[in-house]
Structure formats: structure tokens, C-alpha cells
CSV table of C-alpha atoms and ligand atoms in Angstrom, one decimal:
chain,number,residue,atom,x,y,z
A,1,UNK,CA,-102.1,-44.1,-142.2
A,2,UNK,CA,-101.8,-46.6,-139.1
A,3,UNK,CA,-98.3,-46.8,-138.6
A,4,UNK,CA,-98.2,-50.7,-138.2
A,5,UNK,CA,-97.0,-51.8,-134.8
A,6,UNK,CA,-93.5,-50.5,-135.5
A,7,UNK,CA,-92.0,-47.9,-132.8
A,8,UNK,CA,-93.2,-44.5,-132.6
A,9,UNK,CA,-90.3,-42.0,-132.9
A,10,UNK,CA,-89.8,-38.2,-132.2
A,11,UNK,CA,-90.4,-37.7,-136.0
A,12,UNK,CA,-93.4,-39.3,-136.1
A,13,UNK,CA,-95.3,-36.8,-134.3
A,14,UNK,CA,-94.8,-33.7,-137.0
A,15,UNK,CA,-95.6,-36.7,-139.8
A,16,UNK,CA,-98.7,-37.1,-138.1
A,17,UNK,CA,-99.6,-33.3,-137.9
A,18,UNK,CA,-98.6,-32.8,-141.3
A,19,UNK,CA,-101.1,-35.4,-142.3
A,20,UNK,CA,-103.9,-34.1,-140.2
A,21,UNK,CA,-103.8,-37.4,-137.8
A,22,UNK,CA,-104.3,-36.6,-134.2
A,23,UNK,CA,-101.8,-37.7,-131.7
A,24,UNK,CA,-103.2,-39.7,-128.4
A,25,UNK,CA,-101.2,-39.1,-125.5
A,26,UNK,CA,-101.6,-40.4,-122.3
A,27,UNK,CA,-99.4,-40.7,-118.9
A,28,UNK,CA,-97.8,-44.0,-117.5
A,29,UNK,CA,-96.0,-44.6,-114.4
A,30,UNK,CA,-95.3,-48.5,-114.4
A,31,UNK,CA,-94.4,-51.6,-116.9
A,32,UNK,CA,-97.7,-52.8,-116.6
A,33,UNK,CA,-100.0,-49.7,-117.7
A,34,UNK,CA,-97.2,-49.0,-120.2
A,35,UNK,CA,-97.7,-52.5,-121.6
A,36,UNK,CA,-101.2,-52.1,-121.0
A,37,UNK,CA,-101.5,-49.0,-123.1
A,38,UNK,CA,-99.2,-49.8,-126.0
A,39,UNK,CA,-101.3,-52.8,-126.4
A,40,UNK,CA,-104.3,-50.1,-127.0
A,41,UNK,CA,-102.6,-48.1,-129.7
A,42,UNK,CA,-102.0,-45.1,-127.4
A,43,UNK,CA,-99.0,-43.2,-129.8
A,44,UNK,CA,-97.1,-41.2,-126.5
A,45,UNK,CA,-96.6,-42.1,-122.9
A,46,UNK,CA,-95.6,-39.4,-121.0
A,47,UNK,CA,-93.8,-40.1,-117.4
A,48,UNK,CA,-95.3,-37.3,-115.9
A,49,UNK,CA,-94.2,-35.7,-112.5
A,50,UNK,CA,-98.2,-35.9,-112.2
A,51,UNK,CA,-96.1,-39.0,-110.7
A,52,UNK,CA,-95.9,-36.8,-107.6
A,53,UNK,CA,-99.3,-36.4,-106.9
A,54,UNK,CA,-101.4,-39.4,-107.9
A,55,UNK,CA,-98.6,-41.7,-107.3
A,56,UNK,CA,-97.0,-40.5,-104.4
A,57,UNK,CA,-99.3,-38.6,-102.6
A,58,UNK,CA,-97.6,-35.0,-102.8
A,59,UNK,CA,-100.1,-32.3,-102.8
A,60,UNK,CA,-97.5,-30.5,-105.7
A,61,UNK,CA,-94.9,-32.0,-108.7
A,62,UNK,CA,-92.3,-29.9,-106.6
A,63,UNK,CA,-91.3,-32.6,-104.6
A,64,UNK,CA,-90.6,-35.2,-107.3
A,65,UNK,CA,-86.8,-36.2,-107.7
A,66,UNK,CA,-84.9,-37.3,-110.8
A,67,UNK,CA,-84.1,-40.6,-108.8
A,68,UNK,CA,-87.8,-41.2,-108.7
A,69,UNK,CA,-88.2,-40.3,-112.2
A,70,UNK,CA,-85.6,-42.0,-113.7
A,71,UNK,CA,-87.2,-45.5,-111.9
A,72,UNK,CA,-90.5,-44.5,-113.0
A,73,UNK,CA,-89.2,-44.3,-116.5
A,74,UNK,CA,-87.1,-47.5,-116.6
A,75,UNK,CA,-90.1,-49.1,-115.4
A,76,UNK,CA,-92.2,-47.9,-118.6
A,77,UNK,CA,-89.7,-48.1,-120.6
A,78,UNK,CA,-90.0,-52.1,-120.0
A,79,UNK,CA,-93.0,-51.9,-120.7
A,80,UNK,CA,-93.6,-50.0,-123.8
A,81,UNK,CA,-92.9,-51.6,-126.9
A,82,UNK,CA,-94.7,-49.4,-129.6
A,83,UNK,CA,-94.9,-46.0,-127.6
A,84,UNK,CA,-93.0,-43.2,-127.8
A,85,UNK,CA,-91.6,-42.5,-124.1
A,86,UNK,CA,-91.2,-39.4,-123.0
A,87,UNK,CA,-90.0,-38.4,-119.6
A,88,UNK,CA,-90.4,-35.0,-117.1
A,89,UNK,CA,-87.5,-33.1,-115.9
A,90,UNK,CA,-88.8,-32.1,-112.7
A,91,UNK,CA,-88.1,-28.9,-110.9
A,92,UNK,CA,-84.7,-27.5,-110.1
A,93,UNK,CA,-83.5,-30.1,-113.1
A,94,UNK,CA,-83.4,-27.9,-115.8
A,95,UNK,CA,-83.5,-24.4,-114.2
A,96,UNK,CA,-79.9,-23.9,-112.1
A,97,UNK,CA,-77.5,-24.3,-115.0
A,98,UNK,CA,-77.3,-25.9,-119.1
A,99,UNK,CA,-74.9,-28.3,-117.7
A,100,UNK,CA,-77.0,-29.6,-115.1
A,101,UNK,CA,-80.1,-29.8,-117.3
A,102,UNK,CA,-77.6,-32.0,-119.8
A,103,UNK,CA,-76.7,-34.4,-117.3
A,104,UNK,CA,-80.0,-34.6,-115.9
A,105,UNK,CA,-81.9,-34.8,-119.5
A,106,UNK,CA,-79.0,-37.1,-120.3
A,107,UNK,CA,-79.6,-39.3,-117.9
A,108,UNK,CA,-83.4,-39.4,-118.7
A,109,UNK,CA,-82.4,-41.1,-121.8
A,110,UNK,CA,-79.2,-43.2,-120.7
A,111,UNK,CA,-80.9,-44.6,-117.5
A,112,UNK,CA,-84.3,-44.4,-117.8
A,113,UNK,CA,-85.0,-45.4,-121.6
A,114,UNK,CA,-86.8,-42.2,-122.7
A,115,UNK,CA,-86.9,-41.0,-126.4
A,116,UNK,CA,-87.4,-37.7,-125.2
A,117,UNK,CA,-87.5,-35.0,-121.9
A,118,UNK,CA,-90.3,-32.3,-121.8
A,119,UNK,CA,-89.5,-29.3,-119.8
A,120,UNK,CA,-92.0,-27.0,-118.6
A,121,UNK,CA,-92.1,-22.9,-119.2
A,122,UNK,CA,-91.9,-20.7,-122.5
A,123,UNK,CA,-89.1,-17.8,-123.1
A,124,UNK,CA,-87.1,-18.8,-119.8
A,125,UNK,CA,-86.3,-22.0,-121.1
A,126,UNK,CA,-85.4,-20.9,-124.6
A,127,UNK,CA,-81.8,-21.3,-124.3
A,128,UNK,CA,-81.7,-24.7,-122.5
A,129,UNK,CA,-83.9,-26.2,-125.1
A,130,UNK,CA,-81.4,-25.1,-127.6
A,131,UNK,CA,-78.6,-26.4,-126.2
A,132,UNK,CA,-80.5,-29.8,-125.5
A,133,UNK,CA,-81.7,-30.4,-128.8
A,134,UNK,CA,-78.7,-29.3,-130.1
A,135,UNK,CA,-76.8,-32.4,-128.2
A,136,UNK,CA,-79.2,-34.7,-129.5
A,137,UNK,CA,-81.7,-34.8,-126.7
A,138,UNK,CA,-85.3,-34.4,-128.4
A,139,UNK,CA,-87.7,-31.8,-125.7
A,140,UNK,CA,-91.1,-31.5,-125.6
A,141,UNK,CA,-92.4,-27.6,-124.2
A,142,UNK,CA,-94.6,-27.0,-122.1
A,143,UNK,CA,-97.0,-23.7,-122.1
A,144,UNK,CA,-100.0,-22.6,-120.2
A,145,UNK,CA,-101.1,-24.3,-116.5
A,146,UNK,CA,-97.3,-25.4,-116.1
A,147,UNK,CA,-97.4,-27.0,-112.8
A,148,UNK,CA,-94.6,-26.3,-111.2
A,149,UNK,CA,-95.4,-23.0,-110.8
A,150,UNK,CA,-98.3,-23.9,-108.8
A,151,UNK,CA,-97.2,-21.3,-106.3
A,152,UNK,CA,-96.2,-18.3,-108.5
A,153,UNK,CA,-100.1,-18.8,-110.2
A,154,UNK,CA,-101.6,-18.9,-106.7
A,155,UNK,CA,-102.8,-22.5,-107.5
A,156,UNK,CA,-103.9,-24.6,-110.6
A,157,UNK,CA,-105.8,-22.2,-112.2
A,158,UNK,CA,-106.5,-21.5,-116.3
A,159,UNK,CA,-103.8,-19.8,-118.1
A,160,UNK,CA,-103.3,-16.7,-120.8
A,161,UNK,CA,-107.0,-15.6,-119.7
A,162,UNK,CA,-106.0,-12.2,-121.0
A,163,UNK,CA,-104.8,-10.3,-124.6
A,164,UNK,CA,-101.7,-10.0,-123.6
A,165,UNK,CA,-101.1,-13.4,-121.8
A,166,UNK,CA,-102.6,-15.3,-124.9
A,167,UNK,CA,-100.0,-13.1,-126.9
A,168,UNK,CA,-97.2,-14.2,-124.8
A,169,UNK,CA,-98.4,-17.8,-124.5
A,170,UNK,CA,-98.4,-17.7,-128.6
A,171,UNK,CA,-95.4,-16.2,-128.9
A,172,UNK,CA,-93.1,-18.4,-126.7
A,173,UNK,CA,-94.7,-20.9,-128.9
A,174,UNK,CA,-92.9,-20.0,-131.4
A,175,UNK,CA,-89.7,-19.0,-129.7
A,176,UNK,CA,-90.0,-23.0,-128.6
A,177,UNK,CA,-90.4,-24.2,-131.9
A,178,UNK,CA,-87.4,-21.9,-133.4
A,179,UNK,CA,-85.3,-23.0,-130.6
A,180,UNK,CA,-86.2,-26.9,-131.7
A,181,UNK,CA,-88.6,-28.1,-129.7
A,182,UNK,CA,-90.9,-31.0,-131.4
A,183,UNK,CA,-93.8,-30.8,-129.8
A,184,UNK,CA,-95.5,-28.3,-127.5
A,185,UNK,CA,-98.5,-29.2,-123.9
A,186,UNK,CA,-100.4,-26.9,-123.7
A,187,UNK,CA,-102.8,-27.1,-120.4
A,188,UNK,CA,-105.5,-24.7,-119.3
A,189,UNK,CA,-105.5,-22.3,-122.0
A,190,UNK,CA,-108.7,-21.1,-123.9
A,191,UNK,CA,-109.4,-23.2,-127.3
A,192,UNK,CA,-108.9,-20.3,-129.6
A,193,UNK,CA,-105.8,-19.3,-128.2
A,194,UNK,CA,-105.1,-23.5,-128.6
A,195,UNK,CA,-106.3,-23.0,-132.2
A,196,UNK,CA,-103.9,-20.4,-133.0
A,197,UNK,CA,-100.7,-21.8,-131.8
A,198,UNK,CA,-102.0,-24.8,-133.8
A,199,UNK,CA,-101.9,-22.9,-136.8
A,200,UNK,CA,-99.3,-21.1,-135.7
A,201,UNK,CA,-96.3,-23.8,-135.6
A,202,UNK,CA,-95.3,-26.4,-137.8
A,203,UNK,CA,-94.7,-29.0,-134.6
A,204,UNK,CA,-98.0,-30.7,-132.6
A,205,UNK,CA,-99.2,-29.3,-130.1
A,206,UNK,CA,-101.0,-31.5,-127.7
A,207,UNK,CA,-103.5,-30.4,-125.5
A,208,UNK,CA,-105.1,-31.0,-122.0
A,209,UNK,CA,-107.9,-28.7,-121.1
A,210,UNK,CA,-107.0,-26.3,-124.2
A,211,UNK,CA,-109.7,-27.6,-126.6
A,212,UNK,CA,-110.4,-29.2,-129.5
A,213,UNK,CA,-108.1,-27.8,-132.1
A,214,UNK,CA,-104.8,-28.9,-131.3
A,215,UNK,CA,-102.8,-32.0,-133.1
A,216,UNK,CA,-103.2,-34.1,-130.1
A,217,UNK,CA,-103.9,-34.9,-126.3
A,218,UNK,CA,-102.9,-35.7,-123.7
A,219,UNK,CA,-105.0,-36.9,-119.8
A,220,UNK,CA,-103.1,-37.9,-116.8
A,221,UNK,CA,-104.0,-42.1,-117.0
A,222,UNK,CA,-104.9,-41.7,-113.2
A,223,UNK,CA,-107.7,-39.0,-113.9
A,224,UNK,CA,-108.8,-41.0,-117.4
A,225,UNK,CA,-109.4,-44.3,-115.8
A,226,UNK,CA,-111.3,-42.6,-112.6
A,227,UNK,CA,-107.9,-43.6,-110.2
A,228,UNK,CA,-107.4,-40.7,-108.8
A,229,UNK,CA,-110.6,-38.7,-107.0
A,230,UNK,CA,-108.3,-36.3,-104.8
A,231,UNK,CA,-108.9,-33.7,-107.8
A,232,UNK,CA,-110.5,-34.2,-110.7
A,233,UNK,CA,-110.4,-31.1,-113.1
A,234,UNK,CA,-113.3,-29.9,-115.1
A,235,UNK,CA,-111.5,-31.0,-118.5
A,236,UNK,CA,-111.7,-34.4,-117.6
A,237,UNK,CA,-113.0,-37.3,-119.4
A,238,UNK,CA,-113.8,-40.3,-117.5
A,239,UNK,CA,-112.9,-43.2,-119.5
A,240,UNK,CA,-113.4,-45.9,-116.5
A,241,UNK,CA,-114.5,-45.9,-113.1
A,242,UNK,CA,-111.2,-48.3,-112.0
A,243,UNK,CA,-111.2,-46.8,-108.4
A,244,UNK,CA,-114.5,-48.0,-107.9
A,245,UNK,CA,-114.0,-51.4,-109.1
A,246,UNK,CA,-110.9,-51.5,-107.0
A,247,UNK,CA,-112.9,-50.6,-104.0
A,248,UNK,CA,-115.6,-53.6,-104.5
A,249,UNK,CA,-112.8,-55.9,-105.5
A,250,UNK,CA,-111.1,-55.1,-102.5
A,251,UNK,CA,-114.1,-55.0,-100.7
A,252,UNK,CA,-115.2,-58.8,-102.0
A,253,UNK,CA,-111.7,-60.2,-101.3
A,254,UNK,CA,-111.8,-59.6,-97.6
A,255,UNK,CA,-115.3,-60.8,-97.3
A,256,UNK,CA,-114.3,-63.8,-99.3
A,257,UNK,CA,-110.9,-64.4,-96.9
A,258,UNK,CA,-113.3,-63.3,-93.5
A,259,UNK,CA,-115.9,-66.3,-94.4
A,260,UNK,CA,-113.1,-68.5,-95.6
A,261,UNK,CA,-114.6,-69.0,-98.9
A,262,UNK,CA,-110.8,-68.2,-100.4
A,263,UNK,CA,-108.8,-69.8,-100.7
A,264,UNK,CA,-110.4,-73.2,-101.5
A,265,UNK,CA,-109.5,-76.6,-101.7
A,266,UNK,CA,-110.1,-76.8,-105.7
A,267,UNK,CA,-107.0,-78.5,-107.3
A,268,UNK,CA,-106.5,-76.0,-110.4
A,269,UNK,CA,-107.5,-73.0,-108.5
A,270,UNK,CA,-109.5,-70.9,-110.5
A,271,UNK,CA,-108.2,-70.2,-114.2
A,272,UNK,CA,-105.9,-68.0,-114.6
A,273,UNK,CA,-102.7,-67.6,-117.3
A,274,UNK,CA,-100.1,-70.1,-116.5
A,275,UNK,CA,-97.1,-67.9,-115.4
A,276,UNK,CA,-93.9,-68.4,-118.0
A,277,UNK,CA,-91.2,-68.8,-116.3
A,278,UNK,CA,-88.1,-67.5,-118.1
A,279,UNK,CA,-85.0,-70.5,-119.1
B,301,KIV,O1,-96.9,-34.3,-115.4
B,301,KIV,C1,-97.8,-34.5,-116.3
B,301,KIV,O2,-98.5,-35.5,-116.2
B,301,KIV,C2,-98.0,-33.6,-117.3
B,301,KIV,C3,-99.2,-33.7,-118.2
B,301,KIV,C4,-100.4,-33.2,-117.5
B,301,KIV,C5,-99.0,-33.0,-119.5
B,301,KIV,O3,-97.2,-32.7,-117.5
């Protein structure tokens, strides 16, 4: 069932599960791709600490700050009109104490619009989840390649390889889901270990790089629209080639401004949409 232009909400998602319909999930860092990607239906955008890297520049997520994520989401958050937003706690925001992750979820919400916070880790973020959820503060966990343990995992590499990690992976699952967690990333894992936490839980599960089977996905917009060529991982689908466009665009404008053939003389300019300006 389409669900009509109205405003996606945390309940939603497990609707959508329950009737078999596949969530589409992708990030956003700014009004316009927000706007831009609620106009084409996309159900979840995530303000990723991916923000970090192919926003920023940072080689990591550690370095992103609530400050920047809190701007980032108020900027989406203008944006999206349909979308449900859901923001990152990045690292250190969740970790040091419950009453620290409640101020900093809290302000997530308050300040920056979100719907919802996803934090990232399985068993040792049981009890925080809890006590989030339990305050009214929807999370969204986060199992498998969790990036800000990029240094603990000796890099970005594929998760719960092994029995007994894909045991563990499906078993925080479910620790999540009992603790309240609606919905549940999970990146770099086989499929069939996807597949069974699928079946496993009655909330989504959305995948990146975990395979077919789960309720939904999710791609970093960066790597989906060919933005970002730093990195691209193996899981990727390129939906555009947007960095190379931006390079020939770019590339024609200072020809064009070089020769002098822009700007012109032409009294309308070329056409374009006539700017409103607000009473
Ligand atoms: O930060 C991010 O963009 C994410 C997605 C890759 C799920 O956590």
C-alpha cells in the first residue's frame, strides 16, 4: 500500500515489514538532497556520520561532533517533508554515561528535528537503548561493520565472518529488539546471516552490503549518486555518475567565463525558475 504523501513515522517501518513492503533508505546531509529525495519517494533519510567522511573529508566518523550533527540534521529536517529523519549519535555520545546519551539523543530530536537516533553496537548498548526508548526517544541499532570501530576491526572490513560471530551478531539482534529498538543496519555481514535476523525479529532490518533478504536498505547518497570516489565499496550500486557531471560542468563554466561567452548581454538570461521571494 503506497502510503500517500502523508509523513512517514517510526511505526510505519514494522507496518511495512509486516506487510512484506521493502523499506528504501538512503543518507542526506542538506535541505536540498532531503527535499530532493523526499520528492522521489525515498521512505528514510538517515543523517549519517558518513557526514564525516564524504562531507568533511575525515578519513573516519570518529571525528564527527554533535554540533555538526545537530546542523546537519536541522538542515534535512527543512528539507524533508514526507521522510522519516533519522539522525547518528556519533562517538563518545552515547558510550560515557545514560545521562549523557539522553541529553545528547535529546537534543537530536529538540534541535535538530529528527524522529529518531540510531546508535551503533549490539550487547554494549543494551541498556542505553532501554533507557532511551523508554523516555520516548525511538533508536535505530546498528550491527555488523559499525564504523566507529574502525580501529578495534583493523579497518572496514566484513563482519560475523565466523559461527560464532554470526551467532553473536544474531543474538544482539535480538537483545536490541527486546530492549526496544525499531529497526536494526546491518552492514557487511554475509546474506544468510542477514536472512536469519530477518526472520529472526519482528522489527526491519535494513541492510547495506548484507544482501538481499532483509526488510530494507539503505546506501550512503554520496556513494549512490557516484559523489564520492575516495572509496567506493564492493556493495555498491551506482545509481548516477553526479561527480562526473560536476567535473564537465565545472569544467565548461570556466571555459565559458575564460572566452567570455558568460555571462552575456541577453536581457532574460537564460531560463531558469523565477526565485519566490518570501512576503
Ligand atoms: O553513517 C552512515 O551513513 C551509516 C549508514 C552507512 C548506515 O551509518
Amino acid at each position: 500500500m503506497a502510503d500517500s504523501g502523508r509523513r512517514i513515522r517510526v511505526p510505519d517501518l514494522k507496518a511495512k515489514k509486516e506487510r512484506g513492503e521493502k523499506i528504501a533508505m538512503l543518507t542526506a546531509y542538506d535541505a536540498t538532497m532531503a527535499r530532493l529525495l523526499d520528492q522521489a519517494g525515498i521512505d528514510v533519510l538517515l543523517v549519517g556520520d558518513s557526514l564525516g567522511m564524504v562531507v568533511l573529508g575525515y578519513e573516519t566518523t570518529l571525528p564527527v561532533t554533535l554540533e555538526a550533527m545537530i546542523h546537519h540534521t536541522q538542515a534535512v529536517s527543512r528539507g524533508a517533508k514526507r521522510a522519516l529523519v533519522i539522525a547518528d549519535m556519533p562517538f563518545l555520545t552515547y558510550q560515557v554515561s545514560e545521562s549523557e546519551a539522553i541529553r545528547n539523543a535529546g537534543r537530536l530530536l529538540q534541535e535538530g528535528g529528527a524522529a529518531a537516533v540510531k546508535i551503533e553496537g549490539g550487547r554494549p548498548v543494551v541498556a542505553v537503548t532501554r533507557r532511551l526508548v523508554e523516555l520516548g526517544i525511538p533508536v535505530m541499532g546498528h550491527l555488523g561493520l559499525t564504523p566507529q570501530s574502525v580501529h578495534l576491526m583493523g579497518g572496514f572490513r566484513p563482519q560475523a565472518q565466523s559461527e560464532p560471530a554470526a551467532a553473536r551478531l544474531i543474538e544482539d539482534a535480538r537483545i536490541l529488539e527486546e530492549a526496544g529498538a525499531f529497526a536494526i543496519v546491518l552492514e557487511s555481514i554475509p546474506a544468510e546471516v542477514a536472512r536469519q535476523v530477518t526472520l529472526d525479529v519482528g522489527i526491519p532490518t535494513i541492510g547495506i552490503g548484507a544482501g538481499p533478504y532483509c526488510d530494507g536498505q539503505v546506501l550512503v547518497c554520496y556513494d549512490a549518486f557516484g559523489l564520492f570516489d575516495t572509496f567506493v565499496a564492493p556493495f555498491v550500486k551506482q545509481y548516477a555518475s553526479l561527480g562526473q557531471e560536476i567535473i564537465a560542468a565545472g569544467r565548461a563554466y570556466a571555459e565559458d567565463v575564460r572566452a567570455g561567452r558568460f555571462p552575456t548581454l541577453e536581457p532574460n538570461g537564460p531560463p531558469g525558475k523565477p526565485r519566490e521571494v518570501p512576503e
